[in-house]
Coordinates of C-alpha atoms in Angstrom, one line a residue:
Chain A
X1 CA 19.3 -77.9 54.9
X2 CA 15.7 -78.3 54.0
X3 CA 13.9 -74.6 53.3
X4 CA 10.6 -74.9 54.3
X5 CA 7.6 -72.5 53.0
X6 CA 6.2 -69.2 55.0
X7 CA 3.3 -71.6 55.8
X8 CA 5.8 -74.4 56.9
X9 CA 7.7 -72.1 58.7
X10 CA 4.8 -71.1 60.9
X11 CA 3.3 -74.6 61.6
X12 CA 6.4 -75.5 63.2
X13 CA 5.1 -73.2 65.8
X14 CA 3.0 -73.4 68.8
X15 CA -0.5 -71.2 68.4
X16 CA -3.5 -70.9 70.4
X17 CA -5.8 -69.1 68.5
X18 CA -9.0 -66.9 70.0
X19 CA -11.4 -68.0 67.4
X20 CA -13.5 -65.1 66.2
X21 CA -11.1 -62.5 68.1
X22 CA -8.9 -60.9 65.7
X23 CA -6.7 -59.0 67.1
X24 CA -5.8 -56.7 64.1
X25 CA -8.5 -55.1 62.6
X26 CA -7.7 -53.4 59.2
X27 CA -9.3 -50.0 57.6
X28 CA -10.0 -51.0 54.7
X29 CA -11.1 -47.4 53.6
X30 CA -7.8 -46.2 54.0
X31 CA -6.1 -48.9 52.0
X32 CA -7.6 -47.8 49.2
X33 CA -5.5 -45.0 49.1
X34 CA -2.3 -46.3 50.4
X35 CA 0.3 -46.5 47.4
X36 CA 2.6 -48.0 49.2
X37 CA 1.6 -51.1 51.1
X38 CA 4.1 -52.0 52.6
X39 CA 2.5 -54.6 55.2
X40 CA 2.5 -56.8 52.4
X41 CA 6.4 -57.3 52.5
X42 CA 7.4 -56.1 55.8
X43 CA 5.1 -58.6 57.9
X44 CA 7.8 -61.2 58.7
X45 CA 4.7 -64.1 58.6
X46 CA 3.7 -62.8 55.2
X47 CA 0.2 -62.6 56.3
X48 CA -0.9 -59.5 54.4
X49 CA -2.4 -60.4 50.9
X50 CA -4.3 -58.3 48.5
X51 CA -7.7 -60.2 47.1
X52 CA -10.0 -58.4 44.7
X53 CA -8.5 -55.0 45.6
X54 CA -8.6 -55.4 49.5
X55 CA -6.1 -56.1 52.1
X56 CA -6.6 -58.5 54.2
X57 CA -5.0 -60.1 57.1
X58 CA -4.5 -63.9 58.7
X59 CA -3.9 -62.9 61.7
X60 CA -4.0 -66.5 63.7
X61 CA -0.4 -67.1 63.0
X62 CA 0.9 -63.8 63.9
X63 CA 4.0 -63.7 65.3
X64 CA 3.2 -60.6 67.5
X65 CA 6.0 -58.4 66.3
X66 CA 4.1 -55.5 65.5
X67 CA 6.2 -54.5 62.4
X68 CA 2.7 -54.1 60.6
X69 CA 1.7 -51.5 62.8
X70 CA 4.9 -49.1 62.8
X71 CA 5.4 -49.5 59.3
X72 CA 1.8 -49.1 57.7
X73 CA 1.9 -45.0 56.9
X74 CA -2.0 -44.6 56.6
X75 CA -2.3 -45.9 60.4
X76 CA -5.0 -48.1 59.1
X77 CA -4.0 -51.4 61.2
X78 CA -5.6 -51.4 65.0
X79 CA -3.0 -54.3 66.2
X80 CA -3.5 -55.0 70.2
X81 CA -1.6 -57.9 71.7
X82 CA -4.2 -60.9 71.7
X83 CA -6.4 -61.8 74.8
X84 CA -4.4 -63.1 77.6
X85 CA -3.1 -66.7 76.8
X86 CA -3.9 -67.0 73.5
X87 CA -1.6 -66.3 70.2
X88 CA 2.3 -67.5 69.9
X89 CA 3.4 -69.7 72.5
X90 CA 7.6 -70.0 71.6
X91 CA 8.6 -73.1 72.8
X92 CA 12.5 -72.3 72.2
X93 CA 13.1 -68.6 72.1
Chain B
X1 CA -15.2 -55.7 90.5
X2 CA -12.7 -56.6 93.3
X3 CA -9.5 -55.4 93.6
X4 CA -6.4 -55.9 95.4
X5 CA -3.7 -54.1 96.6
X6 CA 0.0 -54.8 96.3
X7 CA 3.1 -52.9 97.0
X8 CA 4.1 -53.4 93.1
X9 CA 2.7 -54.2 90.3
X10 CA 5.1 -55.3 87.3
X11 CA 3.6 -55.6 83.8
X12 CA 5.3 -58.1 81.9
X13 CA 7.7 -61.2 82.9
X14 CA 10.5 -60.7 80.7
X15 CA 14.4 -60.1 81.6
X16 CA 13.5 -56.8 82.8
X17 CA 9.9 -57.5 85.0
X18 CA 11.5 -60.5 86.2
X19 CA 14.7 -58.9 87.5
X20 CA 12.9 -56.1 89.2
X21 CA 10.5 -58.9 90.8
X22 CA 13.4 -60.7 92.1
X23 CA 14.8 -58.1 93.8
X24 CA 11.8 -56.4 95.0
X25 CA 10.8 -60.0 96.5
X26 CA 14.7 -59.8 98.2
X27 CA 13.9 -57.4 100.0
X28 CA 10.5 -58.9 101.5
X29 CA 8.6 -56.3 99.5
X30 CA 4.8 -57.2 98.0
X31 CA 5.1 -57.7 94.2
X32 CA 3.4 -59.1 91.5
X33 CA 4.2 -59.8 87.9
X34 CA 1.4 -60.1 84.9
X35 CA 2.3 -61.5 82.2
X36 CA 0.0 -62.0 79.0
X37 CA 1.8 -65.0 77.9
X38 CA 0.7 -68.8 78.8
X39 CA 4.0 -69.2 80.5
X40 CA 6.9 -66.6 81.4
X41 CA 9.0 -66.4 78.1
X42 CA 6.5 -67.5 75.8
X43 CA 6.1 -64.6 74.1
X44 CA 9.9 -63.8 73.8
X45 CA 12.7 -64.4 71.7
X46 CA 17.0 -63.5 71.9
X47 CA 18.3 -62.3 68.8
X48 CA 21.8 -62.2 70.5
X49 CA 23.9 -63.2 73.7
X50 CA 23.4 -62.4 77.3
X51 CA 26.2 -60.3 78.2
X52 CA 25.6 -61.7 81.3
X53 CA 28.2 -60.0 84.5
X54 CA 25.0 -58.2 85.8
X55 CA 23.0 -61.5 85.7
X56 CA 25.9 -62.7 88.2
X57 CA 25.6 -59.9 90.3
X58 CA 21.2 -60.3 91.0
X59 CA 22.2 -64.0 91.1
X60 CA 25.8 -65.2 92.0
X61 CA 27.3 -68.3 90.3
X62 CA 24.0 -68.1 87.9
X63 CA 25.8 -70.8 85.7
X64 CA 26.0 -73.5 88.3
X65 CA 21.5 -73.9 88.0
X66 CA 20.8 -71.2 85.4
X67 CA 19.4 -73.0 81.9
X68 CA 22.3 -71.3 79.9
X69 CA 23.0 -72.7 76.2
X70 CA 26.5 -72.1 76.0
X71 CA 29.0 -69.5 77.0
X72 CA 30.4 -67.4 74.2
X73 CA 34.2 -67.8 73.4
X74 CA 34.3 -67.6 69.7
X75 CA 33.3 -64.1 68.1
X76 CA 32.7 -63.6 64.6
X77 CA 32.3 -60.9 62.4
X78 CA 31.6 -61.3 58.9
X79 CA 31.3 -59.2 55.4
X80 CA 29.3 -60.9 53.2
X81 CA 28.6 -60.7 49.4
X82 CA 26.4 -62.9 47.6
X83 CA 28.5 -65.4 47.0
X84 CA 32.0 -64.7 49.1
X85 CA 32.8 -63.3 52.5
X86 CA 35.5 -62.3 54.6
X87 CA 35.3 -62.9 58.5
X88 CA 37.4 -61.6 61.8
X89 CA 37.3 -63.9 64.5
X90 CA 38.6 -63.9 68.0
X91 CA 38.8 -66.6 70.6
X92 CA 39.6 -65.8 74.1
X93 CA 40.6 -67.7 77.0
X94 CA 39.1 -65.3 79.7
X95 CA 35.8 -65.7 77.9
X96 CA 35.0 -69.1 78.7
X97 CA 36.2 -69.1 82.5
X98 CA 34.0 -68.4 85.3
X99 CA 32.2 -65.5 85.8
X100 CA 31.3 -65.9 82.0
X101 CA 31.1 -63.1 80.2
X102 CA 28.4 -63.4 77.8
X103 CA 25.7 -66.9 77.4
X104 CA 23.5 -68.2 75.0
X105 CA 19.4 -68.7 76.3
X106 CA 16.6 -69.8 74.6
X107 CA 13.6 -67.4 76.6
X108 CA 11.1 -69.7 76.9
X109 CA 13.5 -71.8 79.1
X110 CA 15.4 -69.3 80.8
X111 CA 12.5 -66.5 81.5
X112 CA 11.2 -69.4 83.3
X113 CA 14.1 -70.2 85.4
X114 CA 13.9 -66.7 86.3
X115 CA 10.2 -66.5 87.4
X116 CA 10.3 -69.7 89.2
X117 CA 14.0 -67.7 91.3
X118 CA 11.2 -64.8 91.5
X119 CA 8.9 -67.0 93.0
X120 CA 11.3 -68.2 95.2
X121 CA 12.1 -65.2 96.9
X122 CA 8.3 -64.5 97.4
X123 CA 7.0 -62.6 94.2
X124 CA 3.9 -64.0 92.4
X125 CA 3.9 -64.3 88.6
X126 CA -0.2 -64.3 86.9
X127 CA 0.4 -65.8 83.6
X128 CA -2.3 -65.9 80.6
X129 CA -3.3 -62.1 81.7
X130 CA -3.1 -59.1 79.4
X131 CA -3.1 -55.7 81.5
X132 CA -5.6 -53.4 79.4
X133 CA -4.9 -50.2 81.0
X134 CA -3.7 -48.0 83.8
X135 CA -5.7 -46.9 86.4
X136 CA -5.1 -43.3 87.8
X137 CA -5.9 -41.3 90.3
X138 CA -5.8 -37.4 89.0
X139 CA -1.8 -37.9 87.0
X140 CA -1.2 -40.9 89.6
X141 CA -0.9 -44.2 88.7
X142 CA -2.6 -46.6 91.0
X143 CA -3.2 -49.4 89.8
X144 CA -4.2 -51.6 86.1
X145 CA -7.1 -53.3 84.9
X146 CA -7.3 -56.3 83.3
X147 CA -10.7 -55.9 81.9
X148 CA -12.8 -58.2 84.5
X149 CA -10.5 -57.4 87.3
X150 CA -8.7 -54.7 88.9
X151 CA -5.3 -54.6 90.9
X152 CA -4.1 -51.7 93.2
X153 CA -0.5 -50.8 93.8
X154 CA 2.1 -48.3 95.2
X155 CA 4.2 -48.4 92.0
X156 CA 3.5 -50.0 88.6
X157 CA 6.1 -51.1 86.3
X158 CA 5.8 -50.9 83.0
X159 CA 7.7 -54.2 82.1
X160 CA 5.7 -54.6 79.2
X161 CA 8.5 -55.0 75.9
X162 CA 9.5 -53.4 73.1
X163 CA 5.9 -52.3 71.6
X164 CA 5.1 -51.3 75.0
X165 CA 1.7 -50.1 74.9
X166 CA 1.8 -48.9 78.8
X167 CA 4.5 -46.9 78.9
X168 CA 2.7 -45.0 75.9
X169 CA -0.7 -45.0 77.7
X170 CA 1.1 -43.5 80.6
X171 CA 2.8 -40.5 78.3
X172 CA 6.1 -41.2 79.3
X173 CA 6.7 -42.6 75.6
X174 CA 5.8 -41.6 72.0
X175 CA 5.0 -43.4 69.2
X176 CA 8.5 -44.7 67.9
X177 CA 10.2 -44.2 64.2
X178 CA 10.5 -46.8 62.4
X179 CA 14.2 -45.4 62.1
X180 CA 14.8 -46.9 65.4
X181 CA 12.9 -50.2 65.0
X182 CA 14.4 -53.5 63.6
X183 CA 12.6 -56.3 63.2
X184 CA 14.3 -59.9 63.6
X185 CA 13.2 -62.4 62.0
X186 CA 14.6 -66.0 63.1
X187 CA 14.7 -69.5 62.8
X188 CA 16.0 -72.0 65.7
X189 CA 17.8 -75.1 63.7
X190 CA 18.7 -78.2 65.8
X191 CA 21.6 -80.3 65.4
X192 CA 23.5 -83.2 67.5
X193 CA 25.5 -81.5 69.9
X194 CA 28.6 -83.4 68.3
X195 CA 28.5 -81.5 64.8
X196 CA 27.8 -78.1 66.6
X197 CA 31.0 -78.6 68.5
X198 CA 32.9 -79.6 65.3
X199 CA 31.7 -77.1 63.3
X200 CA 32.1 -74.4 65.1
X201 CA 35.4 -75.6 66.5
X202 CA 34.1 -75.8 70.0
X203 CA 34.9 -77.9 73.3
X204 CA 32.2 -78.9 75.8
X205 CA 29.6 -76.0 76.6
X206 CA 31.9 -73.6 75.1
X207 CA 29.9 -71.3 72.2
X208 CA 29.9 -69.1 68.6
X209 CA 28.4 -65.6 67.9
X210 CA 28.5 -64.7 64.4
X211 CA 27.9 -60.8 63.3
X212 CA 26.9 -60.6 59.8
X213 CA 26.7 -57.5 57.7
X214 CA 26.6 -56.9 54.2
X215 CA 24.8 -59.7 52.0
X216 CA 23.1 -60.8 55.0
X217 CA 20.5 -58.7 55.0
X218 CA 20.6 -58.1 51.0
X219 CA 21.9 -54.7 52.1
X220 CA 19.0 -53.5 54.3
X221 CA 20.0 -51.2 57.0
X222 CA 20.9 -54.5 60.0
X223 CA 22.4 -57.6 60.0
X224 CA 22.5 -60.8 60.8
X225 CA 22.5 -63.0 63.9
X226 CA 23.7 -66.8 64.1
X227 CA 25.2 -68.4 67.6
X228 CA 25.1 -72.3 69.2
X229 CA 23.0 -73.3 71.6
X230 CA 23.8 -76.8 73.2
X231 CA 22.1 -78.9 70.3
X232 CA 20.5 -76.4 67.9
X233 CA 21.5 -72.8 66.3
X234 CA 19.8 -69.5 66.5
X235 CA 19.7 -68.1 63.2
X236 CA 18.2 -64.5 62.3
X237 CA 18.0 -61.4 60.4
X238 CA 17.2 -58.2 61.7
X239 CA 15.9 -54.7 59.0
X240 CA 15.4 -51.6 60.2
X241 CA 12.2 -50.7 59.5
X242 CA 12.5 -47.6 57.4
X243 CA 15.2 -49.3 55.1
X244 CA 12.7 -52.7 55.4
X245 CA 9.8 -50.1 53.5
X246 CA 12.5 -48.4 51.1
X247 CA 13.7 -52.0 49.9
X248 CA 10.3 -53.7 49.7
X249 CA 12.0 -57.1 50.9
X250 CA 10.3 -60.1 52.4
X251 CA 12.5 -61.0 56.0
X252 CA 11.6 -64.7 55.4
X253 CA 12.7 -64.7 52.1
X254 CA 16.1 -62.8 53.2
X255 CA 16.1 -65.2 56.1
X256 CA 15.9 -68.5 53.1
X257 CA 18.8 -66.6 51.4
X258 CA 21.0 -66.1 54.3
X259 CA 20.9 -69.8 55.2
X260 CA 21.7 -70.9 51.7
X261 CA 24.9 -68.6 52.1
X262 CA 28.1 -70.7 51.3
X263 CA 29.4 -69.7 54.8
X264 CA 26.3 -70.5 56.4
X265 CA 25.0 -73.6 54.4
X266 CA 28.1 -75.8 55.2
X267 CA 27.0 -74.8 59.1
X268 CA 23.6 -76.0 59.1
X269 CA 23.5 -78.7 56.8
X270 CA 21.7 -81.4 57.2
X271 CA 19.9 -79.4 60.4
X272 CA 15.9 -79.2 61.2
X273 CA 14.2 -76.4 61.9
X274 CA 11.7 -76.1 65.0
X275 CA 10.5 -72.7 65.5
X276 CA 9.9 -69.5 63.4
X277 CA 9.5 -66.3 65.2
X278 CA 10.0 -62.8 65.0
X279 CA 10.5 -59.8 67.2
X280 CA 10.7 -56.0 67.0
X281 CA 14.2 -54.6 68.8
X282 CA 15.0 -50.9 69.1
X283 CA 17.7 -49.3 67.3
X284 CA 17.8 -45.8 68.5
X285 CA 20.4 -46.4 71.4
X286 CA 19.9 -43.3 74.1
X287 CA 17.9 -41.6 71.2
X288 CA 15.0 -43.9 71.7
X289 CA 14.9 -43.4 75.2
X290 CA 12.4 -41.7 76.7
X291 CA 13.5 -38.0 78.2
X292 CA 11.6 -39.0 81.8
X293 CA 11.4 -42.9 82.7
X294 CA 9.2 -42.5 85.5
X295 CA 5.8 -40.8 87.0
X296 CA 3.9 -41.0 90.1
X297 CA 3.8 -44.1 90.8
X298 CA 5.3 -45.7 87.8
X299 CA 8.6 -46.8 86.5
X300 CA 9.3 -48.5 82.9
X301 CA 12.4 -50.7 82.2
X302 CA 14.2 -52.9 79.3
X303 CA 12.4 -52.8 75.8
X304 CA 9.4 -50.8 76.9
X305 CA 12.4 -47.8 77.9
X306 CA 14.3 -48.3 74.6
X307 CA 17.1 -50.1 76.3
X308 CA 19.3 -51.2 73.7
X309 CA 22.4 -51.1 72.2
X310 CA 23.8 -52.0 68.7
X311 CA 27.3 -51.0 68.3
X312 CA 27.6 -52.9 64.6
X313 CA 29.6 -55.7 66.4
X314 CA 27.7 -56.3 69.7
X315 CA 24.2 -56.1 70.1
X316 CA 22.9 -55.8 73.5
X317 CA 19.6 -55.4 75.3
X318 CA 18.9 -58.3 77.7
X319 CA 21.7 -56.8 80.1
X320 CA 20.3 -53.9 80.0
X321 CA 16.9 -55.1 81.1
X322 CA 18.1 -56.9 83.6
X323 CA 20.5 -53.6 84.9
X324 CA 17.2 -51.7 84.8
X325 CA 15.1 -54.1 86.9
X326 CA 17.9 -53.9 89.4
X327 CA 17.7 -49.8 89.4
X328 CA 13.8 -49.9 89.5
X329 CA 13.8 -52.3 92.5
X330 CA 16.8 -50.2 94.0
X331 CA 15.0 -47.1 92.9
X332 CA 11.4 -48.8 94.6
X333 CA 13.3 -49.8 98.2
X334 CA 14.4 -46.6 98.7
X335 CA 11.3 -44.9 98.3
X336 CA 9.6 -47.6 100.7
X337 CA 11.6 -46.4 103.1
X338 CA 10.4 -42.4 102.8
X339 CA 6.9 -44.1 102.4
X340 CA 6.6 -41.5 99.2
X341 CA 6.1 -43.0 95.6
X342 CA 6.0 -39.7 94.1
X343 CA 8.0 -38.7 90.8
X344 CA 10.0 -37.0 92.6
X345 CA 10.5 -39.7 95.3
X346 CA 10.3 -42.2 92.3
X347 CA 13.7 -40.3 90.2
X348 CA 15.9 -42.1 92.3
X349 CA 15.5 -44.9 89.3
X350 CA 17.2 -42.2 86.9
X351 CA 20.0 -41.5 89.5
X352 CA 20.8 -45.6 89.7
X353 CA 20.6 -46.2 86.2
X354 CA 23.1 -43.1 85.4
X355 CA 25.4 -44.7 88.2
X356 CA 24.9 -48.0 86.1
X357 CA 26.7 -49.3 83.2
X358 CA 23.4 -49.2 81.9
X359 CA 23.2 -45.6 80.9
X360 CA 27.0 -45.0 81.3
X361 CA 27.1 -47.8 78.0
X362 CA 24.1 -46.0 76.1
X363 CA 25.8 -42.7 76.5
X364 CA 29.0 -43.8 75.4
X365 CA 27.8 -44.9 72.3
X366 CA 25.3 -42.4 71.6
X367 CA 26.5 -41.7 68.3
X368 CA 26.4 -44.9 67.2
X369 CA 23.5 -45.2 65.4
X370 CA 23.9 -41.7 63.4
X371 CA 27.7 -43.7 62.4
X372 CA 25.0 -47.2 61.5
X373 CA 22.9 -45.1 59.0
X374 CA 25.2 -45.4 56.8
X375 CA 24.2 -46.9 53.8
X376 CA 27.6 -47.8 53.0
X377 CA 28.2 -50.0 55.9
X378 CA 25.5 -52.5 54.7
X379 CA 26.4 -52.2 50.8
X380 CA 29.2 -51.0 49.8
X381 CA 32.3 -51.8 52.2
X382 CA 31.2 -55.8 52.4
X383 CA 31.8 -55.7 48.5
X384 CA 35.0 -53.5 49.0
X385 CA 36.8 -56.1 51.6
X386 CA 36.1 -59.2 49.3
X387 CA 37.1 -57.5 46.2
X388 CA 40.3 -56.4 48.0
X389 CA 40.4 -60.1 49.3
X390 CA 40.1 -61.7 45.7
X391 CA 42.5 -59.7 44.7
X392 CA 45.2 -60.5 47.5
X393 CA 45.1 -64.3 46.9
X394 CA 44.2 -64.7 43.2
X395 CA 47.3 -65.5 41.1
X396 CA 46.3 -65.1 37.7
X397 CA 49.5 -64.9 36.2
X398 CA 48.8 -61.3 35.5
X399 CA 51.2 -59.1 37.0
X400 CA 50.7 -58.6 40.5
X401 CA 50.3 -54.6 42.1
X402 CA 50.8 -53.1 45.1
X403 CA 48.7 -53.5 48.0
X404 CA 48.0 -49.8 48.2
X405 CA 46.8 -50.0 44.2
X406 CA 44.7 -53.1 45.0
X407 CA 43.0 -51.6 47.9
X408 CA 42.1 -48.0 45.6
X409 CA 40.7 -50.3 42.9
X410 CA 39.0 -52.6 45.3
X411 CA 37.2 -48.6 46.7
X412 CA 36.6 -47.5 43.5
X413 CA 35.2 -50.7 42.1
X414 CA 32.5 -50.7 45.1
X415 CA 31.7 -47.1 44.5
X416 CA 33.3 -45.7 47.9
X417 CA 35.1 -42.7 47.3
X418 CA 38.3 -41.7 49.4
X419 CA 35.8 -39.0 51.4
X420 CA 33.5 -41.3 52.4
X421 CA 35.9 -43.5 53.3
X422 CA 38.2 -40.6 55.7
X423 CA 34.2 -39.7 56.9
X424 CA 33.0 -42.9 58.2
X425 CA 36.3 -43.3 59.4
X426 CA 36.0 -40.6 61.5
X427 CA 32.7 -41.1 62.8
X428 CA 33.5 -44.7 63.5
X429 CA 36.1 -43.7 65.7
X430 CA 33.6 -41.6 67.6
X431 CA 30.7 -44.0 67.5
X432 CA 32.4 -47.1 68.6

């Protein structure tokens, strides 16, 4: 079987994205100190990246697990569920 | 701002909501369901089989309209290594006769069955809303707010998932470990309905549940997930999400590994996949569930209540939301008929859910997830059983030893010393 990239992975899926609305909003502040940074394994959409010694976050193909939010330990990620009707729309299930 | 009143409010159109809604409507009482999601189910995913007796019970001979996949007959089990793995399968007759016992569903199809039976009876399901917060009145809930809008009711339920931010808001819940979080990760693969059914040694709607521990999840604290649907396969692996940290792996890249297994490769060969999603699932059993699972005015059920069970070879939570539903709509009648939605009118809920299978199940395996923390069970025994396997049917022309020896190499070689092994015994036996 074919193994398709993160990034192919996601476009397979169904999105609608609330332009301008992110719904996770990172402290950067307290990523500074974080050693462990863990958000940039554990998200299962791999959108947490590290440029030029900040974390940042694509959050317009979130999956809407919210394994970022348990797992980061400096509670620096406000994650809410997006507006109503926008975000993942699974098609399957 | 306007706002409505209702006899009940449900937050959330998932197994859970949806049963409770249906129910509620039964019985001719004023409900409403709002759902975040553009459609019921669109926000959901199954990372296992609907265990699905109860489902036949809130709606008899479900199978005969219900969009079910496939009914599970064959169960798998499998201890996997990199590169070799041993499986236990059983096939039972009972299994695929009517009532079924257990079912395949995609969500976004079969939530939606479910809301359009809730609509049916008379409930109303708002889709595309997010519920912001709670309104109360002094500790009483009375209502939610949507932001632009608000809605009044005699009881809320706090349908609302996993993450569940109401049942939080409300107190009843704490933040959760991560101990007692998993997070699935899982791809849906579709394939002619022909090779599924060879492959997996299958006739008609009949269906396979694999089990996988061991390699699976590259060790992490979990396993993996793979069944049929009727022309795709749901494939997945779920991390706890302390181990997940400790082990710094990526779940798509354990997911890419898992499919390029030899005994899952063969399986989906030659398969495309549709969808990626992922979902968090709880892992505490009773330990996650909140002490008190309603308030003035307020019930929570499924996900939101830590309704799950993983017993290392079944993994079950959608029966349980749907069990739940039942209780709180029970639970809800009852106190219609007093005309008193008081906690104390409202405890009724606990009462049918410890007269349930729902909490009789999560008691009785309680100790489960103390047996499942285990590191062993995810490293070291999967290696143990295929070296002792290896062993059994190589003929090397060296000189063969007795099973007994062959088994105390096979522990020793996979670091598993005769303590552990007498210990986890033990607290198998009690767990399972």
């Amino acid at each position: 079987m074919k193994l398709l990239s993160l990034t192919d992975k996601l476009s397979l899926n169904k999105f609608l994205v609330n332009e301008g609305e992110p719904h996770i909003i990172i402290d950067k502040k307290a990523c500074q100190t974080c050693t462990g940074k863990s958000c940039l394994t554990g998200c299962p959409a791999g959108l947490y990246s590290e440029q030029n010694g900040e974390i940042i976050v694509e959050w317009a193909g979130c999956l809407e697990c919210g394994t970022c939010r348990i797992i980061c330990n400096k509670k620096a990620i406000e994650w809410k569920y997006p507006q109503g009707g926008f975000g993942i729309i699974y098609r399957q299930g | 701002m306007s706002s409505e009143k209702y006899e009940v409010i449900i937050i959330g159109a998932g197994l859970a909501g949806l049963s409770a809604a249906y129910s509620l409507a039964q019985a001719g009482i004023e409900v409403v369901v709002v759902e975040r999601g553009d459609y019921p189910g669109s926000k959901n995913l199954s990372g296992g089989v609907l265990y699905s007796r109860v489902l036949d019970k809130l709606i008899p001979n479900f199978w005969e309209e219900a969009p079910i996949e496939r009914y599970i007959t064959n169960y798998l089990t499998t201890l996997m290594t990199k590169y070799d793995y041993f499986n236990l399968e059983y096939k039972g007759k009972a299994l695929g006769s009517i009532p079924y016992n257990a079912v395949t569903v995609l969500r976004a199809k079969f939530d939606r069955w479910l809301a359009e039976k809730a609509e049916q009876a008379g409930a109303m399901i708002v889709t595309g809303i997010k519920v912001e917060k709670l309104i109360k009145e002094g500790n009483r809930v009375i209502g939610i707010s949507t932001g632009d809008e608000e809605m009044l009711a005699d009881v809320v339920i706090a349908a609302d998932g996993i993450n569940s931010f109401i049942a939080q808001e409300a107190g009843l819940r704490g933040e959760i470990k991560p101990l007692h979080l998993a997070v699935g990760a899982k791809a849906l693969i579709e394939l002619p309905r022909e090779r599924i059914e060879e492959r997996f040694r299958l006739t008609g709607n009949e269906g396979a549940a694999y089990a996988m521990l061991g390699e699976a999840t590259r060790g992490v604290a979990g396993g993996g997930f793979f069944y049929t649907n009727q022309e795709s396969l749901s494939i997945g692996v779920v991390m706890r999400l302390d181990d997940l940290v400790k082990e710094k792996v990526k779940p798509a890249e354990v997911l890419d590994d898992l499919l390029q297994h030899p005994m899952v490769a063969p399986l989906v060969k030659d398969g495309v996949m549709t969808e990626y999603g992922a979902h968090l699932t709880g892992e505490g059993g009773l330990h996650m569930v909140p002490a008190k699972l309603y308030a003035d005015g307020m019930l929570i059920v499924g996900d939101a209540a830590g309704f799950t069970i993983n017993s290392g070879l079944v993994i079950r939570g959608m029966d349980l939301a749907i069990g739940s539903g039942i209780a709180a709509a029970e639970a809800i009648i009852e106190a219609k008929g007093k005309d008193d939605f008081s906690e104390g009118s409202l405890s009724a809920y606990q009462r049918n859910l410890d007269e349930s299978f729902v909490m009789k199940d999560l008691k009785l395996y309680a100790k489960t997830p103390e047996f499942m923390e285990s590191d062993r069970l995810y490293k070291q025994y999967s290696h143990m059983v295929n070296h002792l396997f290896g062993k059994v049917y190589a003929h090397d022309m060296s000189p063969k030893e007795h099973l007994v020896k062959t088994a105390m190499n096979s522990l020793k070689e996979s670091g598993i010393s005769l303590f552990d092994l007498a210990k986890d015994g033990i607290k198998g036996v009690r767990a399972l």
